[in-house]
Amino acid sequence: MKQHELDTNGWLEYPFNVNGINFVSKLSPNSDFLPRIKNLPEGIFESMNRSAVLDLIGEGRTRDEMIAKLNYANKYATQAVIELA
């Protein structure tokens, strides 16, 4: 089941875990956000991603429910997405 409509081949990947579930944040190498993300202290971007997943998906969801929530959250994405790993 798709989590977005973008071709993310060649994008930078930042894996992270939320309550035992593996996710990956993907950023376009041309993203406007990339220079700021690279300058964050270690662990901050991972923490931001965990917070985003908890805010967008919540806890106790089935895999299909998580994918549906990610598909909705990533719907208008152009430079960054979050996926189940």
PDB file of N, CA and C in Angstrom, residues 2 10 12 14 19 26-28 30 36 42 46 48-49 52 55-56 64-65 67 69 71-73 79-80 82:
ATOM      1  N   LYS A   2       0.643   2.154  -0.925  1.00  0.00           N
ATOM      2  CA  LYS A   2       1.461   3.360  -1.068  1.00  0.00           C
ATOM      3  C   LYS A   2       1.235   4.329   0.090  1.00  0.00           C
ATOM      4  N   GLY A  10      16.814   7.911  -4.608  1.00  0.00           N
ATOM      5  CA  GLY A  10      17.921   8.846  -4.494  1.00  0.00           C
ATOM      6  C   GLY A  10      17.750   9.872  -3.385  1.00  0.00           C
ATOM      7  N   LEU A  12      17.567  11.227   0.514  1.00  0.00           N
ATOM      8  CA  LEU A  12      18.285  10.909   1.748  1.00  0.00           C
ATOM      9  C   LEU A  12      17.315  10.266   2.729  1.00  0.00           C
ATOM     10  N   TYR A  14      16.478   8.909   6.680  1.00  0.00           N
ATOM     11  CA  TYR A  14      16.769   9.044   8.100  1.00  0.00           C
ATOM     12  C   TYR A  14      15.848   8.098   8.870  1.00  0.00           C
ATOM     13  N   ASN A  19       7.937   3.575  19.379  1.00  0.00           N
ATOM     14  CA  ASN A  19       7.288   2.482  20.112  1.00  0.00           C
ATOM     15  C   ASN A  19       7.482   1.121  19.429  1.00  0.00           C
ATOM     16  N   LYS A  26      12.279  10.617   4.600  1.00  0.00           N
ATOM     17  CA  LYS A  26      13.037  10.779   3.360  1.00  0.00           C
ATOM     18  C   LYS A  26      12.988  12.239   2.929  1.00  0.00           C
ATOM     19  N   LEU A  27      14.161  12.751   2.571  1.00  0.00           N
ATOM     20  CA  LEU A  27      14.265  14.132   2.110  1.00  0.00           C
ATOM     21  C   LEU A  27      14.913  14.182   0.742  1.00  0.00           C
ATOM     22  N   SER A  28      14.355  15.029  -0.101  1.00  0.00           N
ATOM     23  CA  SER A  28      14.950  15.266  -1.404  1.00  0.00           C
ATOM     24  C   SER A  28      16.336  15.872  -1.198  1.00  0.00           C
ATOM     25  N   ASN A  30      17.575  18.002  -2.857  1.00  0.00           N
ATOM     26  CA  ASN A  30      17.440  19.415  -3.224  1.00  0.00           C
ATOM     27  C   ASN A  30      16.510  20.172  -2.281  1.00  0.00           C
ATOM     28  N   ARG A  36      19.258  23.167   7.021  1.00  0.00           N
ATOM     29  CA  ARG A  36      18.870  23.364   8.427  1.00  0.00           C
ATOM     30  C   ARG A  36      18.891  22.056   9.195  1.00  0.00           C
ATOM     31  N   GLU A  42      22.792  16.434  17.083  1.00  0.00           N
ATOM     32  CA  GLU A  42      22.495  15.010  16.923  1.00  0.00           C
ATOM     33  C   GLU A  42      21.264  14.615  17.735  1.00  0.00           C
ATOM     34  N   GLU A  46      15.649  13.287  14.613  1.00  0.00           N
ATOM     35  CA  GLU A  46      14.986  12.022  14.951  1.00  0.00           C
ATOM     36  C   GLU A  46      13.851  12.279  15.949  1.00  0.00           C
ATOM     37  N   MET A  48      12.195  15.065  16.323  1.00  0.00           N
ATOM     38  CA  MET A  48      11.140  15.775  15.590  1.00  0.00           C
ATOM     39  C   MET A  48      10.278  14.799  14.786  1.00  0.00           C
ATOM     40  N   ASN A  49      10.920  13.818  14.171  1.00  0.00           N
ATOM     41  CA  ASN A  49      10.188  12.815  13.399  1.00  0.00           C
ATOM     42  C   ASN A  49       9.308  11.959  14.304  1.00  0.00           C
ATOM     43  N   ALA A  52       6.324  13.949  15.211  1.00  0.00           N
ATOM     44  CA  ALA A  52       5.415  14.074  14.067  1.00  0.00           C
ATOM     45  C   ALA A  52       4.574  12.818  13.907  1.00  0.00           C
ATOM     46  N   ASP A  55       1.969  12.671  16.638  1.00  0.00           N
ATOM     47  CA  ASP A  55       0.915  13.672  16.388  1.00  0.00           C
ATOM     48  C   ASP A  55       0.019  13.264  15.221  1.00  0.00           C
ATOM     49  N   LEU A  56       0.612  12.763  14.150  1.00  0.00           N
ATOM     50  CA  LEU A  56      -0.140  12.449  12.931  1.00  0.00           C
ATOM     51  C   LEU A  56      -0.854  11.100  12.974  1.00  0.00           C
ATOM     52  N   ASP A  64      -2.375  -1.024   8.387  1.00  0.00           N
ATOM     53  CA  ASP A  64      -3.175  -0.373   7.352  1.00  0.00           C
ATOM     54  C   ASP A  64      -3.625   1.022   7.785  1.00  0.00           C
ATOM     55  N   GLU A  65      -3.975   1.188   9.052  1.00  0.00           N
ATOM     56  CA  GLU A  65      -4.367   2.509   9.556  1.00  0.00           C
ATOM     57  C   GLU A  65      -3.188   3.473   9.525  1.00  0.00           C
ATOM     58  N   ILE A  67      -0.591   3.342   7.493  1.00  0.00           N
ATOM     59  CA  ILE A  67      -0.323   3.664   6.095  1.00  0.00           C
ATOM     60  C   ILE A  67      -1.323   4.693   5.584  1.00  0.00           C
ATOM     61  N   LYS A  69      -2.907   6.951   7.342  1.00  0.00           N
ATOM     62  CA  LYS A  69      -2.581   8.248   7.969  1.00  0.00           C
ATOM     63  C   LYS A  69      -1.351   8.863   7.307  1.00  0.00           C
ATOM     64  N   ASN A  71      -0.299   8.300   4.235  1.00  0.00           N
ATOM     65  CA  ASN A  71      -0.711   8.704   2.892  1.00  0.00           C
ATOM     66  C   ASN A  71      -1.384  10.073   2.943  1.00  0.00           C
ATOM     67  N   TYR A  72      -2.244  10.271   3.914  1.00  0.00           N
ATOM     68  CA  TYR A  72      -2.908  11.572   4.084  1.00  0.00           C
ATOM     69  C   TYR A  72      -1.894  12.671   4.431  1.00  0.00           C
ATOM     70  N   ALA A  73      -0.988  12.379   5.359  1.00  0.00           N
ATOM     71  CA  ALA A  73       0.010  13.374   5.785  1.00  0.00           C
ATOM     72  C   ALA A  73       0.978  13.726   4.662  1.00  0.00           C
ATOM     73  N   GLN A  79       9.090  17.711  -0.830  1.00  0.00           N
ATOM     74  CA  GLN A  79      10.497  17.615  -0.502  1.00  0.00           C
ATOM     75  C   GLN A  79      10.815  16.623   0.611  1.00  0.00           C
ATOM     76  N   ALA A  80       9.805  16.176   1.336  1.00  0.00           N
ATOM     77  CA  ALA A  80      10.040  15.262   2.458  1.00  0.00           C
ATOM     78  C   ALA A  80       8.803  14.418   2.715  1.00  0.00           C
ATOM     79  N   ILE A  82       7.375  10.806   5.295  1.00  0.00           N
ATOM     80  CA  ILE A  82       7.635   9.797   6.316  1.00  0.00           C
ATOM     81  C   ILE A  82       6.953   8.521   5.840  1.00  0.00           C
TER      82      ILE A  82
END
